[in-house]
Structure formats: structure tokens, C-alpha cells
Amino acid sequence: FKAHGIVIAEPTNNNGVVIGYRGSTKIRFICRGPGGHSSAGTENSACEKLITLWHKIKEMYKGVNTEGNTPALLRLCCGEDTPISPRYGEALVSIRIGFNSDLTSIKRDVENLVKNTPGCEWHVIDYTKPVKVSANNSIVRALVRAILTNNLRPRLLYKYGTSDMNILYPDVTTNIAAYGPGNSELSHTAEEEISLDELMQGVNIYRDTVKEFSTIVLGSKT
């Protein structure tokens, strides 16, 4: 499937045009320990190893910005409701991949950590590449014009997360960007909301984007 242009519907505070998203990968860590009674301590338990690995990953990728990598611990499971040092445990870690990084470098970093932790292994579960498009592509220009038409000041943005833009570029089109009404900082929180005024403003900007894009690409108003 090919498209002349795509607008990914993501909240961008009504005046933002997203031209880049970081990538992401999920990595499963599995650790094993010798077991034994908890009264002897748990220094080499599966849980201790996983926690140590997680702290090393956090230290390695500390700081949040669009250029760098940011880790998040999604799940940590180990041990049972018995006084036995955990023999087995798993952790699932998400790493957001900055524009100056890639999966190869992350795999190299993780391998260097895990090889120094006996009894542990790791597996890449999924991978989404980062994406950054030209600020001069046709759909970005159309969105900027449409936002100006609706008396707002357009802003070009890069986002920390991922979206369908990571998947669709460049195979479906290189004319792609993200735009939408609503406060992006509230996304996936308990306070996520949108007002009717924001919604209608977004509808008008979508409509005007189609008109502007038709003029830019097809040379005629629609």
C-alpha cells in the first residue's frame, strides 16, 4: 500500500507537528540462582541478580532526552511465598531508542552487562526503529499552513515515544507527520481528557490540511 501523505492522529496540543519519534525495544532477562534457605542470605539469588542488572541498565542510560536511550522496568517476577532463596526470575525491560542510537549498540551494551552476571541470559522481544522526517516534506508544510490558518503558532516537535509513524515510514510514504488535538502530556494517564473546543479546532485543522496538501501535491484545491 502506498499513500500520497499520512497524518498520524496523536495529541500534539493542537499546534504541534511531530516530525520524529524515538524507537523502542523490549528485552526479557532471565536469571537463575542456587536456591537454599533464606536464612543464609539471598546475595546470589535470581531476584538479586535481576535487580542488580536493572540498576546497571538505569545507570548506563540515565537521563531523558530525544537523542538518548531511556529504560523502563515493565515487569519483575521471581520467588515464591516460601523461605527459599529464589532460584528463577524474569524481568521485562523497555528501552526507548534515541535518534543517535540503534538496536545493534543496545544489544552490545546489554551483552557486556549480562556476560558479567553468571546465571543470566537475555532475549530481544521486539524492536521498532526510530524515525525522523524532513521538516520540508509536503504533509508537514500542509499541517503548518493549516495551523496558521486557524490562528495558532505551529511548533515542530520530536516525541519520546513511538507511533505508527515509525512503522509506516518510508515504505508507505515519506510525506508523514503526526498531529492531533489534546494535551499530549496527559496521554495514558488517569487525567487524559479533551475539550469540545480542542476537538473542533483539531477537526478544522485536519480539514484545512487536506486542502493545503491537495494544493501542494496535486496543484488544486479540494
PDB file of C-alpha atoms in Angstrom:
ATOM      1  CA  PHE A   1       0.000   0.000   0.000  1.00  0.00           C
ATOM      2  CA  LYS A   2       1.228   3.486  -0.897  1.00  0.00           C
ATOM      3  CA  ALA A   3      -0.152   6.888   0.135  1.00  0.00           C
ATOM      4  CA  HIS A   4       0.408  10.451  -1.062  1.00  0.00           C
ATOM      5  CA  GLY A   5       0.661  11.535   2.577  1.00  0.00           C
ATOM      6  CA  ILE A   6      -0.239  10.459   6.097  1.00  0.00           C
ATOM      7  CA  VAL A   7      -1.165  12.314   9.270  1.00  0.00           C
ATOM      8  CA  ILE A   8      -0.849  10.166  12.394  1.00  0.00           C
ATOM      9  CA  ALA A   9      -3.624  11.170  14.807  1.00  0.00           C
ATOM     10  CA  GLU A  10      -1.727  11.763  18.059  1.00  0.00           C
ATOM     11  CA  PRO A  11      -2.363  14.544  20.601  1.00  0.00           C
ATOM     12  CA  THR A  12       0.074  17.424  19.977  1.00  0.00           C
ATOM     13  CA  ASN A  13      -1.626  20.259  21.911  1.00  0.00           C
ATOM     14  CA  ASN A  14      -3.439  21.432  18.749  1.00  0.00           C
ATOM     15  CA  ASN A  15      -0.455  23.350  17.358  1.00  0.00           C
ATOM     16  CA  GLY A  16       2.353  20.792  17.349  1.00  0.00           C
ATOM     17  CA  VAL A  17       3.577  18.875  14.304  1.00  0.00           C
ATOM     18  CA  VAL A  18       5.632  15.818  15.222  1.00  0.00           C
ATOM     19  CA  ILE A  19       8.430  15.066  12.775  1.00  0.00           C
ATOM     20  CA  GLY A  20      10.275  12.437  14.806  1.00  0.00           C
ATOM     21  CA  TYR A  21       9.740   9.607  17.288  1.00  0.00           C
ATOM     22  CA  ARG A  22      12.297   7.575  19.157  1.00  0.00           C
ATOM     23  CA  GLY A  23      12.349   3.835  18.578  1.00  0.00           C
ATOM     24  CA  SER A  24      11.892   1.116  21.178  1.00  0.00           C
ATOM     25  CA  THR A  25      12.834  -2.412  22.090  1.00  0.00           C
ATOM     26  CA  LYS A  26      11.734  -4.837  24.797  1.00  0.00           C
ATOM     27  CA  ILE A  27      14.255  -7.200  26.346  1.00  0.00           C
ATOM     28  CA  ARG A  28      13.487 -10.178  28.595  1.00  0.00           C
ATOM     29  CA  PHE A  29      16.096 -11.030  31.202  1.00  0.00           C
ATOM     30  CA  ILE A  30      16.150 -14.491  32.811  1.00  0.00           C
ATOM     31  CA  CYS A  31      18.295 -15.223  35.855  1.00  0.00           C
ATOM     32  CA  ARG A  32      18.847 -18.360  37.909  1.00  0.00           C
ATOM     33  CA  GLY A  33      20.272 -18.775  41.395  1.00  0.00           C
ATOM     34  CA  PRO A  34      21.442 -21.696  43.527  1.00  0.00           C
ATOM     35  CA  GLY A  35      18.470 -21.620  45.885  1.00  0.00           C
ATOM     36  CA  GLY A  36      18.918 -22.514  49.535  1.00  0.00           C
ATOM     37  CA  HIS A  37      17.234 -21.381  52.733  1.00  0.00           C
ATOM     38  CA  SER A  38      16.618 -17.645  53.038  1.00  0.00           C
ATOM     39  CA  SER A  39      18.319 -17.615  56.444  1.00  0.00           C
ATOM     40  CA  ALA A  40      21.651 -17.952  54.630  1.00  0.00           C
ATOM     41  CA  GLY A  41      21.040 -14.711  52.680  1.00  0.00           C
ATOM     42  CA  THR A  42      19.961 -14.031  49.097  1.00  0.00           C
ATOM     43  CA  GLU A  43      23.028 -12.359  47.585  1.00  0.00           C
ATOM     44  CA  ASN A  44      23.230 -14.732  44.595  1.00  0.00           C
ATOM     45  CA  SER A  45      19.502 -15.300  44.196  1.00  0.00           C
ATOM     46  CA  ALA A  46      17.731 -14.841  40.864  1.00  0.00           C
ATOM     47  CA  CYS A  47      15.982 -11.754  42.259  1.00  0.00           C
ATOM     48  CA  GLU A  48      19.219 -10.112  43.404  1.00  0.00           C
ATOM     49  CA  LYS A  49      20.789 -10.666  40.003  1.00  0.00           C
ATOM     50  CA  LEU A  50      17.819  -9.147  38.166  1.00  0.00           C
ATOM     51  CA  ILE A  51      17.723  -6.119  40.458  1.00  0.00           C
ATOM     52  CA  THR A  52      21.465  -5.596  40.019  1.00  0.00           C
ATOM     53  CA  LEU A  53      21.125  -5.796  36.233  1.00  0.00           C
ATOM     54  CA  TRP A  54      18.254  -3.300  36.262  1.00  0.00           C
ATOM     55  CA  HIS A  55      20.238  -0.771  38.313  1.00  0.00           C
ATOM     56  CA  LYS A  56      23.185  -1.113  35.927  1.00  0.00           C
ATOM     57  CA  ILE A  57      20.915  -0.505  32.919  1.00  0.00           C
ATOM     58  CA  LYS A  58      19.397   2.573  34.595  1.00  0.00           C
ATOM     59  CA  GLU A  59      22.847   3.954  35.325  1.00  0.00           C
ATOM     60  CA  MET A  60      24.044   3.252  31.787  1.00  0.00           C
ATOM     61  CA  TYR A  61      21.116   5.087  30.183  1.00  0.00           C
ATOM     62  CA  LYS A  62      20.385   7.755  32.785  1.00  0.00           C
ATOM     63  CA  GLY A  63      18.748  10.987  31.650  1.00  0.00           C
ATOM     64  CA  VAL A  64      15.722  11.576  29.409  1.00  0.00           C
ATOM     65  CA  ASN A  65      16.015  13.268  26.020  1.00  0.00           C
ATOM     66  CA  THR A  66      15.094  12.525  22.437  1.00  0.00           C
ATOM     67  CA  GLU A  67      18.707  11.875  21.429  1.00  0.00           C
ATOM     68  CA  GLY A  68      19.457   9.237  24.066  1.00  0.00           C
ATOM     69  CA  ASN A  69      18.094   5.887  25.254  1.00  0.00           C
ATOM     70  CA  THR A  70      15.672   5.641  28.173  1.00  0.00           C
ATOM     71  CA  PRO A  71      14.949   2.361  30.021  1.00  0.00           C
ATOM     72  CA  ALA A  72      11.818   1.383  31.940  1.00  0.00           C
ATOM     73  CA  LEU A  73      11.249  -1.708  34.082  1.00  0.00           C
ATOM     74  CA  LEU A  74       7.896  -3.142  32.966  1.00  0.00           C
ATOM     75  CA  ARG A  75       7.800  -6.389  34.937  1.00  0.00           C
ATOM     76  CA  LEU A  76       9.842  -8.209  37.566  1.00  0.00           C
ATOM     77  CA  CYS A  77       8.797 -11.706  38.677  1.00  0.00           C
ATOM     78  CA  CYS A  78      10.772 -14.002  40.960  1.00  0.00           C
ATOM     79  CA  GLY A  79      10.487 -16.076  44.098  1.00  0.00           C
ATOM     80  CA  GLU A  80       7.632 -17.811  45.878  1.00  0.00           C
ATOM     81  CA  ASP A  81       5.844 -17.470  49.188  1.00  0.00           C
ATOM     82  CA  THR A  82       8.352 -19.756  50.903  1.00  0.00           C
ATOM     83  CA  PRO A  83      11.599 -19.127  52.858  1.00  0.00           C
ATOM     84  CA  ILE A  84      13.712 -20.221  49.884  1.00  0.00           C
ATOM     85  CA  SER A  85      16.187 -18.018  48.071  1.00  0.00           C
ATOM     86  CA  PRO A  86      14.635 -17.512  44.571  1.00  0.00           C
ATOM     87  CA  ARG A  87      16.085 -19.925  42.027  1.00  0.00           C
ATOM     88  CA  TYR A  88      14.419 -18.370  38.956  1.00  0.00           C
ATOM     89  CA  GLY A  89      13.263 -14.923  37.894  1.00  0.00           C
ATOM     90  CA  GLU A  90      12.357 -12.850  34.843  1.00  0.00           C
ATOM     91  CA  ALA A  91      12.350  -9.138  34.107  1.00  0.00           C
ATOM     92  CA  LEU A  92      10.934  -7.278  31.118  1.00  0.00           C
ATOM     93  CA  VAL A  93      12.686  -4.013  30.274  1.00  0.00           C
ATOM     94  CA  SER A  94      11.644  -1.466  27.667  1.00  0.00           C
ATOM     95  CA  ILE A  95      14.326   0.768  26.175  1.00  0.00           C
ATOM     96  CA  ARG A  96      13.351   3.817  24.129  1.00  0.00           C
ATOM     97  CA  ILE A  97      15.945   4.271  21.397  1.00  0.00           C
ATOM     98  CA  GLY A  98      17.259   7.758  20.614  1.00  0.00           C
ATOM     99  CA  PHE A  99      17.907   9.107  17.141  1.00  0.00           C
ATOM    100  CA  ASN A 100      21.661   8.710  17.612  1.00  0.00           C
ATOM    101  CA  SER A 101      21.400   5.069  18.668  1.00  0.00           C
ATOM    102  CA  ASP A 102      20.249   1.745  17.233  1.00  0.00           C
ATOM    103  CA  LEU A 103      19.441  -1.808  18.248  1.00  0.00           C
ATOM    104  CA  THR A 104      22.962  -3.039  17.495  1.00  0.00           C
ATOM    105  CA  SER A 105      24.554  -0.699  20.021  1.00  0.00           C
ATOM    106  CA  ILE A 106      21.934  -1.552  22.668  1.00  0.00           C
ATOM    107  CA  LYS A 107      22.492  -5.283  22.187  1.00  0.00           C
ATOM    108  CA  ARG A 108      26.206  -4.722  22.594  1.00  0.00           C
ATOM    109  CA  ASP A 109      25.655  -2.742  25.821  1.00  0.00           C
ATOM    110  CA  VAL A 110      23.319  -5.370  27.271  1.00  0.00           C
ATOM    111  CA  GLU A 111      25.596  -8.261  26.334  1.00  0.00           C
ATOM    112  CA  ASN A 112      28.502  -6.590  28.156  1.00  0.00           C
ATOM    113  CA  LEU A 113      26.375  -6.322  31.298  1.00  0.00           C
ATOM    114  CA  VAL A 114      24.890  -9.801  31.248  1.00  0.00           C
ATOM    115  CA  LYS A 115      28.126 -11.663  30.476  1.00  0.00           C
ATOM    116  CA  ASN A 116      29.466 -10.413  33.817  1.00  0.00           C
ATOM    117  CA  THR A 117      26.394 -11.760  35.664  1.00  0.00           C
ATOM    118  CA  PRO A 118      26.645 -15.586  35.830  1.00  0.00           C
ATOM    119  CA  GLY A 119      23.382 -17.475  35.545  1.00  0.00           C
ATOM    120  CA  CYS A 120      21.602 -14.804  33.477  1.00  0.00           C
ATOM    121  CA  GLU A 121      20.543 -14.575  29.840  1.00  0.00           C
ATOM    122  CA  TRP A 122      18.622 -12.085  27.711  1.00  0.00           C
ATOM    123  CA  HIS A 123      16.391 -12.063  24.622  1.00  0.00           C
ATOM    124  CA  VAL A 124      15.119  -9.240  22.394  1.00  0.00           C
ATOM    125  CA  ILE A 125      11.319  -9.490  22.260  1.00  0.00           C
ATOM    126  CA  ASP A 126      10.569  -6.744  19.728  1.00  0.00           C
ATOM    127  CA  TYR A 127      12.090  -3.727  18.021  1.00  0.00           C
ATOM    128  CA  THR A 128      10.741  -0.528  16.467  1.00  0.00           C
ATOM    129  CA  LYS A 129      13.226   1.714  14.680  1.00  0.00           C
ATOM    130  CA  PRO A 130      13.440   5.477  15.360  1.00  0.00           C
ATOM    131  CA  VAL A 131      12.040   7.814  12.726  1.00  0.00           C
ATOM    132  CA  LYS A 132      12.859  11.395  11.780  1.00  0.00           C
ATOM    133  CA  VAL A 133      11.388  13.079   8.696  1.00  0.00           C
ATOM    134  CA  SER A 134      12.207  16.261   6.815  1.00  0.00           C
ATOM    135  CA  ALA A 135      10.568  19.410   8.140  1.00  0.00           C
ATOM    136  CA  ASN A 136      10.076  20.341   4.478  1.00  0.00           C
ATOM    137  CA  ASN A 137       8.028  17.325   3.422  1.00  0.00           C
ATOM    138  CA  SER A 138       4.632  18.066   1.886  1.00  0.00           C
ATOM    139  CA  ILE A 139       2.412  16.901   4.755  1.00  0.00           C
ATOM    140  CA  VAL A 140       4.434  18.884   7.318  1.00  0.00           C
ATOM    141  CA  ARG A 141       4.117  22.017   5.187  1.00  0.00           C
ATOM    142  CA  ALA A 142       0.374  21.421   4.805  1.00  0.00           C
ATOM    143  CA  LEU A 143      -0.092  20.992   8.561  1.00  0.00           C
ATOM    144  CA  VAL A 144       1.911  24.138   9.312  1.00  0.00           C
ATOM    145  CA  ARG A 145      -0.185  26.169   6.873  1.00  0.00           C
ATOM    146  CA  ALA A 146      -3.429  24.753   8.289  1.00  0.00           C
ATOM    147  CA  ILE A 147      -2.408  25.593  11.856  1.00  0.00           C
ATOM    148  CA  LEU A 148      -1.544  29.149  10.803  1.00  0.00           C
ATOM    149  CA  THR A 149      -4.915  29.425   9.024  1.00  0.00           C
ATOM    150  CA  ASN A 150      -6.576  28.620  12.353  1.00  0.00           C
ATOM    151  CA  ASN A 151      -4.691  31.414  14.142  1.00  0.00           C
ATOM    152  CA  LEU A 152      -2.243  29.224  16.052  1.00  0.00           C
ATOM    153  CA  ARG A 153       1.536  29.263  16.062  1.00  0.00           C
ATOM    154  CA  PRO A 154       2.845  25.907  14.720  1.00  0.00           C
ATOM    155  CA  ARG A 155       5.626  24.073  16.545  1.00  0.00           C
ATOM    156  CA  LEU A 156       7.795  21.276  15.142  1.00  0.00           C
ATOM    157  CA  LEU A 157       8.282  18.540  17.748  1.00  0.00           C
ATOM    158  CA  TYR A 158      10.132  15.323  18.493  1.00  0.00           C
ATOM    159  CA  LYS A 159       8.474  12.823  20.828  1.00  0.00           C
ATOM    160  CA  TYR A 160       9.951  10.441  23.372  1.00  0.00           C
ATOM    161  CA  GLY A 161       7.632   7.553  22.467  1.00  0.00           C
ATOM    162  CA  THR A 162       6.705   5.697  19.291  1.00  0.00           C
ATOM    163  CA  SER A 163       3.700   5.707  16.965  1.00  0.00           C
ATOM    164  CA  ASP A 164       2.517   4.184  13.691  1.00  0.00           C
ATOM    165  CA  MET A 165       4.800   6.725  12.011  1.00  0.00           C
ATOM    166  CA  ASN A 166       7.786   4.536  12.966  1.00  0.00           C
ATOM    167  CA  ILE A 167       6.205   1.626  11.092  1.00  0.00           C
ATOM    168  CA  LEU A 168       4.806   3.383   8.005  1.00  0.00           C
ATOM    169  CA  TYR A 169       7.882   5.470   7.130  1.00  0.00           C
ATOM    170  CA  PRO A 170       9.301   5.186   4.496  1.00  0.00           C
ATOM    171  CA  ASP A 171       7.574   2.139   2.960  1.00  0.00           C
ATOM    172  CA  VAL A 172       4.110   3.697   2.650  1.00  0.00           C
ATOM    173  CA  THR A 173       5.201   7.316   2.187  1.00  0.00           C
ATOM    174  CA  THR A 174       7.881   9.812   3.156  1.00  0.00           C
ATOM    175  CA  ASN A 175       5.219  12.531   3.447  1.00  0.00           C
ATOM    176  CA  ILE A 176       4.250  11.780   7.027  1.00  0.00           C
ATOM    177  CA  ALA A 177       3.877  13.595  10.348  1.00  0.00           C
ATOM    178  CA  ALA A 178       1.766  13.411  13.492  1.00  0.00           C
ATOM    179  CA  TYR A 179      -0.823  15.940  14.602  1.00  0.00           C
ATOM    180  CA  GLY A 180      -3.871  15.992  16.838  1.00  0.00           C
ATOM    181  CA  PRO A 181      -5.921  17.907  19.384  1.00  0.00           C
ATOM    182  CA  GLY A 182      -5.472  17.293  23.102  1.00  0.00           C
ATOM    183  CA  ASN A 183      -2.753  17.643  25.707  1.00  0.00           C
ATOM    184  CA  SER A 184      -0.019  15.128  24.889  1.00  0.00           C
ATOM    185  CA  GLU A 185       1.368  15.263  28.450  1.00  0.00           C
ATOM    186  CA  LEU A 186      -1.842  13.645  29.712  1.00  0.00           C
ATOM    187  CA  SER A 187      -1.676  10.687  27.320  1.00  0.00           C
ATOM    188  CA  HIS A 188      -2.057   7.298  29.049  1.00  0.00           C
ATOM    189  CA  THR A 189      -2.680   8.924  32.434  1.00  0.00           C
ATOM    190  CA  ALA A 190      -5.789   8.930  34.627  1.00  0.00           C
ATOM    191  CA  GLU A 191      -6.256  12.633  33.754  1.00  0.00           C
ATOM    192  CA  GLU A 192      -6.368  12.124  29.967  1.00  0.00           C
ATOM    193  CA  GLU A 193      -9.094  14.349  28.503  1.00  0.00           C
ATOM    194  CA  ILE A 194     -10.016  16.635  25.627  1.00  0.00           C
ATOM    195  CA  SER A 195     -12.403  19.575  25.480  1.00  0.00           C
ATOM    196  CA  LEU A 196     -15.010  20.081  22.767  1.00  0.00           C
ATOM    197  CA  ASP A 197     -13.271  23.312  21.733  1.00  0.00           C
ATOM    198  CA  GLU A 198      -9.965  21.461  21.264  1.00  0.00           C
ATOM    199  CA  LEU A 199     -11.729  18.719  19.335  1.00  0.00           C
ATOM    200  CA  MET A 200     -13.442  21.137  16.935  1.00  0.00           C
ATOM    201  CA  GLN A 201     -10.247  23.096  16.435  1.00  0.00           C
ATOM    202  CA  GLY A 202      -8.480  19.869  15.561  1.00  0.00           C
ATOM    203  CA  VAL A 203     -11.224  18.926  13.090  1.00  0.00           C
ATOM    204  CA  ASN A 204     -10.832  22.288  11.342  1.00  0.00           C
ATOM    205  CA  ILE A 205      -7.061  21.860  11.116  1.00  0.00           C
ATOM    206  CA  TYR A 206      -7.425  18.333   9.690  1.00  0.00           C
ATOM    207  CA  ARG A 207      -9.848  19.717   7.094  1.00  0.00           C
ATOM    208  CA  ASP A 208      -7.543  22.586   6.141  1.00  0.00           C
ATOM    209  CA  THR A 209      -4.549  20.229   6.000  1.00  0.00           C
ATOM    210  CA  VAL A 210      -6.320  18.200   3.301  1.00  0.00           C
ATOM    211  CA  LYS A 211      -6.954  21.391   1.321  1.00  0.00           C
ATOM    212  CA  GLU A 212      -3.360  22.594   1.658  1.00  0.00           C
ATOM    213  CA  PHE A 213      -1.919  19.179   0.854  1.00  0.00           C
ATOM    214  CA  SER A 214      -4.053  18.916  -2.282  1.00  0.00           C
ATOM    215  CA  THR A 215      -2.689  22.269  -3.413  1.00  0.00           C
ATOM    216  CA  ILE A 216       0.927  21.357  -2.701  1.00  0.00           C
ATOM    217  CA  VAL A 217       0.886  17.831  -4.177  1.00  0.00           C
ATOM    218  CA  LEU A 218      -1.892  17.839  -6.765  1.00  0.00           C
ATOM    219  CA  GLY A 219      -1.895  21.510  -7.650  1.00  0.00           C
ATOM    220  CA  SER A 220      -5.618  22.006  -6.990  1.00  0.00           C
ATOM    221  CA  LYS A 221      -7.984  22.839  -4.133  1.00  0.00           C
ATOM    222  CA  THR A 222     -10.252  20.061  -2.864  1.00  0.00           C
TER     223      THR A 222
END
